[in-house]
mmCIF file of C-alpha atoms in Angstrom:
data_model
loop_
_atom_site.group_PDB
_atom_site.id
_atom_site.type_symbol
_atom_site.label_atom_id
_atom_site.label_comp_id
_atom_site.label_asym_id
_atom_site.label_seq_id
_atom_site.Cartn_x
_atom_site.Cartn_y
_atom_site.Cartn_z
ATOM 1 C CA ASP A 896 -32.753 62.616 -152.103
ATOM 2 C CA VAL A 897 -32.096 59.358 -152.614
ATOM 3 C CA GLN A 898 -33.494 58.131 -156.818
ATOM 4 C CA MET A 899 -34.576 54.657 -157.516
ATOM 5 C CA THR A 900 -34.773 54.154 -161.446
ATOM 6 C CA GLN A 901 -36.159 50.734 -162.167
ATOM 7 C CA SER A 902 -35.709 48.456 -166.088
ATOM 8 C CA PRO A 903 -37.237 46.945 -167.764
ATOM 9 C CA SER A 904 -40.250 49.529 -167.607
ATOM 10 C CA SER A 905 -42.324 46.285 -168.586
ATOM 11 C CA VAL A 906 -41.816 42.794 -169.234
ATOM 12 C CA SER A 907 -43.190 40.203 -170.895
ATOM 13 C CA ALA A 908 -42.172 35.922 -171.018
ATOM 14 C CA SER A 909 -43.909 32.837 -171.146
ATOM 15 C CA VAL A 910 -44.743 30.944 -168.036
ATOM 16 C CA GLY A 911 -41.847 28.530 -166.881
ATOM 17 C CA ASP A 912 -39.706 31.717 -167.653
ATOM 18 C CA ARG A 913 -37.041 33.304 -165.440
ATOM 19 C CA VAL A 914 -37.455 37.279 -165.076
ATOM 20 C CA THR A 915 -35.205 39.869 -163.727
ATOM 21 C CA ILE A 916 -36.013 43.732 -162.821
ATOM 22 C CA THR A 917 -33.204 46.050 -161.218
ATOM 23 C CA CYS A 918 -33.692 48.674 -159.214
ATOM 24 C CA ARG A 919 -30.578 51.128 -158.999
ATOM 25 C CA THR A 920 -30.251 54.304 -156.309
ATOM 26 C CA SER A 921 -28.843 57.446 -157.074
ATOM 27 C CA GLN A 922 -26.590 57.051 -153.249
ATOM 28 C CA GLY A 923 -25.384 53.980 -151.615
ATOM 29 C CA VAL A 924 -28.000 52.270 -149.388
ATOM 30 C CA ASP A 925 -26.172 49.313 -147.861
ATOM 31 C CA ARG A 926 -28.494 45.961 -148.170
ATOM 32 C CA TRP A 927 -31.180 48.246 -146.946
ATOM 33 C CA LEU A 928 -33.821 47.996 -149.743
ATOM 34 C CA ALA A 929 -37.254 45.710 -150.640
ATOM 35 C CA TRP A 930 -39.511 44.586 -152.751
ATOM 36 C CA TYR A 931 -43.027 44.804 -153.308
ATOM 37 C CA GLN A 932 -46.031 43.106 -155.270
ATOM 38 C CA GLN A 933 -49.288 45.006 -156.371
ATOM 39 C CA LYS A 934 -52.144 43.875 -158.150
ATOM 40 C CA PRO A 935 -54.878 45.799 -159.754
ATOM 41 C CA GLY A 936 -57.197 47.162 -157.389
ATOM 42 C CA LYS A 937 -54.833 46.003 -154.259
ATOM 43 C CA GLY A 938 -53.053 47.523 -152.062
ATOM 44 C CA PRO A 939 -49.253 46.218 -152.241
ATOM 45 C CA ARG A 940 -47.836 43.390 -150.925
ATOM 46 C CA LEU A 941 -43.998 43.051 -149.177
ATOM 47 C CA LEU A 942 -41.891 40.179 -151.431
ATOM 48 C CA VAL A 943 -38.177 40.748 -150.048
ATOM 49 C CA TYR A 944 -36.781 42.932 -147.639
ATOM 50 C CA ALA A 945 -33.107 43.844 -147.080
ATOM 51 C CA SER A 946 -32.156 43.340 -150.388
ATOM 52 C CA SER A 947 -32.468 39.566 -150.510
ATOM 53 C CA SER A 948 -34.722 38.578 -146.883
ATOM 54 C CA LEU A 949 -37.898 36.789 -148.349
ATOM 55 C CA GLN A 950 -41.264 37.490 -146.161
ATOM 56 C CA SER A 951 -43.199 35.172 -144.880
ATOM 57 C CA GLY A 952 -45.703 33.337 -146.779
ATOM 58 C CA VAL A 953 -43.958 34.631 -150.074
ATOM 59 C CA PRO A 954 -42.647 31.908 -152.618
ATOM 60 C CA SER A 955 -39.482 30.583 -152.912
ATOM 61 C CA ARG A 956 -39.544 30.980 -156.731
ATOM 62 C CA PHE A 957 -38.901 34.402 -155.741
ATOM 63 C CA GLY A 958 -35.534 35.842 -154.811
ATOM 64 C CA GLY A 959 -33.580 39.441 -153.944
ATOM 65 C CA SER A 960 -30.340 40.073 -154.542
ATOM 66 C CA GLY A 961 -27.764 42.730 -154.192
ATOM 67 C CA SER A 962 -26.375 45.732 -152.117
ATOM 68 C CA GLY A 963 -24.468 50.086 -152.434
ATOM 69 C CA THR A 964 -26.417 51.151 -155.407
ATOM 70 C CA ASP A 965 -27.750 47.553 -157.306
ATOM 71 C CA PHE A 966 -30.162 45.866 -156.831
ATOM 72 C CA THR A 967 -32.468 42.554 -158.573
ATOM 73 C CA LEU A 968 -35.866 40.823 -158.049
ATOM 74 C CA THR A 969 -35.901 36.939 -159.908
ATOM 75 C CA ILE A 970 -38.486 35.417 -160.078
ATOM 76 C CA SER A 971 -37.236 31.386 -160.962
ATOM 77 C CA SER A 972 -39.982 30.785 -162.606
ATOM 78 C CA LEU A 973 -43.144 32.854 -163.416
ATOM 79 C CA GLN A 974 -46.610 31.417 -162.937
ATOM 80 C CA PRO A 975 -49.781 32.971 -164.078
ATOM 81 C CA GLU A 976 -50.310 34.771 -160.331
ATOM 82 C CA ASP A 977 -46.999 36.448 -160.786
ATOM 83 C CA CYS A 978 -49.216 38.754 -163.428
ATOM 84 C CA ALA A 979 -48.108 42.959 -161.301
ATOM 85 C CA ILE A 980 -46.578 45.266 -160.966
ATOM 86 C CA TYR A 981 -43.196 45.159 -159.298
ATOM 87 C CA PHE A 982 -41.465 47.962 -157.169
ATOM 88 C CA CYS A 983 -38.316 48.662 -154.906
ATOM 89 C CA GLN A 984 -38.058 50.840 -152.290
ATOM 90 C CA GLN A 985 -35.491 52.161 -150.296
ATOM 91 C CA THR A 986 -35.376 51.742 -147.007
ATOM 92 C CA HIS A 987 -31.889 52.884 -145.948
ATOM 93 C CA SER A 988 -32.436 57.262 -145.269
ATOM 94 C CA PHE A 989 -35.642 59.735 -145.092
ATOM 95 C CA PRO A 990 -37.428 60.668 -147.266
ATOM 96 C CA TRP A 991 -38.287 57.186 -148.135
ATOM 97 C CA THR A 992 -38.319 56.957 -151.801
ATOM 98 C CA PHE A 993 -39.555 54.409 -154.504
ATOM 99 C CA GLY A 994 -39.067 53.097 -158.085
ATOM 100 C CA GLN A 995 -41.511 54.052 -160.904
ATOM 101 C CA GLY A 996 -42.474 50.290 -161.100
ATOM 102 C CA THR A 997 -42.079 46.750 -163.179
ATOM 103 C CA LYS A 998 -44.969 45.489 -165.586
ATOM 104 C CA VAL A 999 -45.157 42.100 -165.187
ATOM 105 C CA GLU A 1000 -47.352 40.176 -168.015
ATOM 106 C CA ILE A 1001 -47.835 37.013 -169.551
ATOM 107 C CA LYS A 1002 -46.682 36.351 -173.412
ATOM 108 C CA GLN B 1345 -53.257 39.838 -138.725
ATOM 109 C CA VAL B 1346 -53.681 43.250 -138.494
ATOM 110 C CA GLN B 1347 -55.201 44.913 -142.038
ATOM 111 C CA LEU B 1348 -56.156 48.578 -142.549
ATOM 112 C CA ARG B 1349 -58.630 50.648 -144.525
ATOM 113 C CA GLU B 1350 -58.576 53.976 -145.410
ATOM 114 C CA SER B 1351 -61.325 56.234 -145.822
ATOM 115 C CA GLY B 1352 -62.363 59.517 -146.087
ATOM 116 C CA PRO B 1353 -63.673 61.911 -148.733
ATOM 117 C CA GLY B 1354 -63.632 61.186 -152.670
ATOM 118 C CA LEU B 1355 -63.200 64.399 -154.017
ATOM 119 C CA VAL B 1356 -61.744 67.403 -152.870
ATOM 120 C CA LYS B 1357 -61.536 71.471 -153.475
ATOM 121 C CA PRO B 1358 -58.933 73.150 -154.876
ATOM 122 C CA SER B 1359 -57.270 75.204 -151.667
ATOM 123 C CA GLN B 1360 -58.936 73.025 -149.590
ATOM 124 C CA THR B 1361 -57.760 70.331 -146.506
ATOM 125 C CA LEU B 1362 -57.158 66.957 -147.613
ATOM 126 C CA SER B 1363 -58.587 64.244 -144.838
ATOM 127 C CA LEU B 1364 -58.585 60.467 -144.389
ATOM 128 C CA THR B 1365 -58.806 58.099 -141.357
ATOM 129 C CA CYS B 1366 -56.931 54.612 -141.636
ATOM 130 C CA THR B 1367 -58.655 51.665 -139.279
ATOM 131 C CA VAL B 1368 -56.627 49.190 -137.871
ATOM 132 C CA SER B 1369 -57.866 45.846 -137.455
ATOM 133 C CA GLY B 1370 -56.399 42.216 -136.096
ATOM 134 C CA GLY B 1371 -54.589 44.276 -133.915
ATOM 135 C CA SER B 1372 -53.461 47.308 -131.418
ATOM 136 C CA ILE B 1373 -52.231 50.471 -132.749
ATOM 137 C CA ASN B 1374 -50.061 50.798 -129.695
ATOM 138 C CA ASN B 1375 -47.806 48.120 -130.711
ATOM 139 C CA SER B 1376 -44.263 49.390 -130.314
ATOM 140 C CA ASP B 1377 -43.120 46.729 -133.249
ATOM 141 C CA TYR B 1378 -45.177 49.355 -135.822
ATOM 142 C CA TYR B 1379 -44.814 52.700 -137.637
ATOM 143 C CA TRP B 1380 -48.334 53.546 -138.957
ATOM 144 C CA ASN B 1381 -47.691 55.365 -142.209
ATOM 145 C CA TRP B 1382 -49.735 57.172 -145.328
ATOM 146 C CA ILE B 1383 -48.051 57.036 -148.673
ATOM 147 C CA ARG B 1384 -49.396 58.244 -152.340
ATOM 148 C CA GLN B 1385 -49.542 57.483 -155.859
ATOM 149 C CA PRO B 1386 -49.999 60.397 -158.369
ATOM 150 C CA PRO B 1387 -51.546 58.924 -161.200
ATOM 151 C CA GLY B 1388 -48.698 57.709 -163.325
ATOM 152 C CA LYS B 1389 -46.148 58.767 -160.417
ATOM 153 C CA ALA B 1390 -44.139 56.804 -158.498
ATOM 154 C CA LEU B 1391 -45.063 56.811 -154.606
ATOM 155 C CA GLU B 1392 -44.919 58.868 -152.142
ATOM 156 C CA TRP B 1393 -44.085 58.365 -148.927
ATOM 157 C CA ILE B 1394 -45.336 61.218 -146.922
ATOM 158 C CA GLY B 1395 -45.351 59.939 -143.482
ATOM 159 C CA TYR B 1396 -45.028 58.618 -140.218
ATOM 160 C CA ILE B 1397 -46.736 58.434 -136.262
ATOM 161 C CA PHE B 1398 -45.911 56.303 -133.849
ATOM 162 C CA HIS B 1399 -48.297 55.162 -130.603
ATOM 163 C CA SER B 1400 -47.059 57.558 -128.009
ATOM 164 C CA GLY B 1401 -47.359 61.130 -130.675
ATOM 165 C CA ILE B 1402 -44.389 61.187 -132.559
ATOM 166 C CA THR B 1403 -44.291 62.269 -136.300
ATOM 167 C CA PHE B 1404 -41.514 62.027 -138.746
ATOM 168 C CA SER B 1405 -42.619 63.429 -142.659
ATOM 169 C CA ASN B 1406 -41.141 63.927 -145.640
ATOM 170 C CA PRO B 1407 -39.960 67.193 -146.282
ATOM 171 C CA SER B 1408 -41.774 67.588 -149.596
ATOM 172 C CA LEU B 1409 -44.765 67.803 -148.096
ATOM 173 C CA LYS B 1410 -43.589 68.840 -144.481
ATOM 174 C CA SER B 1411 -45.632 72.008 -144.037
ATOM 175 C CA ARG B 1412 -49.014 71.276 -145.870
ATOM 176 C CA VAL B 1413 -48.689 67.407 -144.105
ATOM 177 C CA THR B 1414 -50.705 67.041 -139.925
ATOM 178 C CA ILE B 1415 -50.552 62.606 -138.827
ATOM 179 C CA SER B 1416 -52.849 62.723 -136.167
ATOM 180 C CA VAL B 1417 -53.537 59.398 -133.880
ATOM 181 C CA ASP B 1418 -56.166 58.232 -132.011
ATOM 182 C CA THR B 1419 -55.607 55.364 -129.856
ATOM 183 C CA SER B 1420 -58.435 54.974 -128.216
ATOM 184 C CA GLU B 1421 -60.409 54.543 -131.485
ATOM 185 C CA ASN B 1422 -56.968 52.501 -132.899
ATOM 186 C CA HIS B 1423 -57.491 54.494 -136.007
ATOM 187 C CA PHE B 1424 -54.440 56.780 -137.108
ATOM 188 C CA SER B 1425 -55.127 60.285 -139.453
ATOM 189 C CA LEU B 1426 -54.531 62.016 -142.490
ATOM 190 C CA LYS B 1427 -54.622 65.847 -143.222
ATOM 191 C CA LEU B 1428 -53.269 68.077 -146.382
ATOM 192 C CA ALA B 1429 -53.466 71.654 -146.057
ATOM 193 C CA SER B 1430 -53.909 73.662 -149.418
ATOM 194 C CA VAL B 1431 -54.120 70.569 -151.658
ATOM 195 C CA THR B 1432 -54.221 71.420 -156.107
ATOM 196 C CA ALA B 1433 -54.180 68.970 -158.646
ATOM 197 C CA ALA B 1434 -51.115 67.462 -158.122
ATOM 198 C CA ASP B 1435 -52.497 66.162 -155.146
ATOM 199 C CA THR B 1436 -54.701 63.679 -156.800
ATOM 200 C CA GLY B 1437 -53.979 60.248 -156.283
ATOM 201 C CA VAL B 1438 -54.130 57.023 -153.968
ATOM 202 C CA TYR B 1439 -53.859 57.426 -150.798
ATOM 203 C CA TYR B 1440 -52.671 53.917 -148.585
ATOM 204 C CA CYS B 1441 -51.914 54.212 -144.774
ATOM 205 C CA ALA B 1442 -49.691 50.693 -144.523
ATOM 206 C CA THR B 1443 -47.128 49.566 -141.476
ATOM 207 C CA MET B 1444 -43.937 49.915 -141.426
ATOM 208 C CA GLY B 1445 -42.129 46.997 -138.701
ATOM 209 C CA ILE B 1446 -38.244 47.135 -137.396
ATOM 210 C CA LEU B 1447 -35.428 44.859 -137.635
ATOM 211 C CA ALA B 1448 -34.710 44.774 -134.080
ATOM 212 C CA ALA B 1449 -31.598 43.048 -134.243
ATOM 213 C CA GLU B 1450 -30.366 45.207 -136.738
ATOM 214 C CA GLY B 1451 -31.849 48.943 -135.565
ATOM 215 C CA ARG B 1452 -33.411 49.381 -139.519
ATOM 216 C CA TRP B 1453 -36.177 49.485 -141.524
ATOM 217 C CA ARG B 1454 -37.999 46.366 -142.224
ATOM 218 C CA GLY B 1455 -40.511 47.707 -145.508
ATOM 219 C CA PHE B 1456 -43.916 48.186 -146.086
ATOM 220 C CA ASP B 1457 -46.327 45.447 -144.757
ATOM 221 C CA PRO B 1458 -49.468 45.292 -144.669
ATOM 222 C CA TRP B 1459 -50.812 48.104 -146.661
ATOM 223 C CA GLY B 1460 -54.421 48.873 -146.685
ATOM 224 C CA GLN B 1461 -56.292 48.872 -150.336
ATOM 225 C CA GLY B 1462 -56.034 52.751 -151.126
ATOM 226 C CA THR B 1463 -58.575 55.257 -151.503
ATOM 227 C CA LEU B 1464 -59.015 57.704 -154.862
ATOM 228 C CA VAL B 1465 -58.727 61.140 -153.692
ATOM 229 C CA THR B 1466 -59.324 63.650 -156.543
ATOM 230 C CA VAL B 1467 -58.611 67.382 -156.182
ATOM 231 C CA SER B 1468 -61.128 69.467 -158.302
ATOM 232 C CA SER B 1469 -64.207 72.502 -157.894
#
């Protein structure tokens, strides 16, 4: 199985700050990685697919990059509504696997 | 737009079978653009993909659970179901159903979207 390692496990930043979350895979997954946002009591929401493609309706302050084994999700200007848990998932090979998640909070 | 809702018992006894249903609304389960999935999250752990079913009945499951998992589809009721046999406390968690789309041009998977809100299943006597 492809192991997924996310960092940091949590981050606290001010409104307007740039926030970066990284995801490393144990094997190369080309660009087949997705990012999700999850708020309490709700199912996750797809933000980014194929490493850098923004899902329809997702604000442009979210962006993804990377290929191979190293990937990044960036929030360019943190907003209060971005408080959530973010996690990555590889869609390259079965079984599909997920990162442990990064909790984003407002200072 | 497609919406998913999980339903089923919130408490299951050890060694019994966990049974959940995901009802699809706002779209047809016969849509060939989608694969219908089950995913779970044990407390404090990462999400774990359980398996998927296509409207034709083709299934594929995580090898770690394959021997205990049955996924079925009822196209007339527009829902699909999960059965997980011989459960233990390790099967406790929030269970989600979700749709996996396809990037047709690349012949690759897109990502899970949408998801249901999840249902908590506790395995305890």
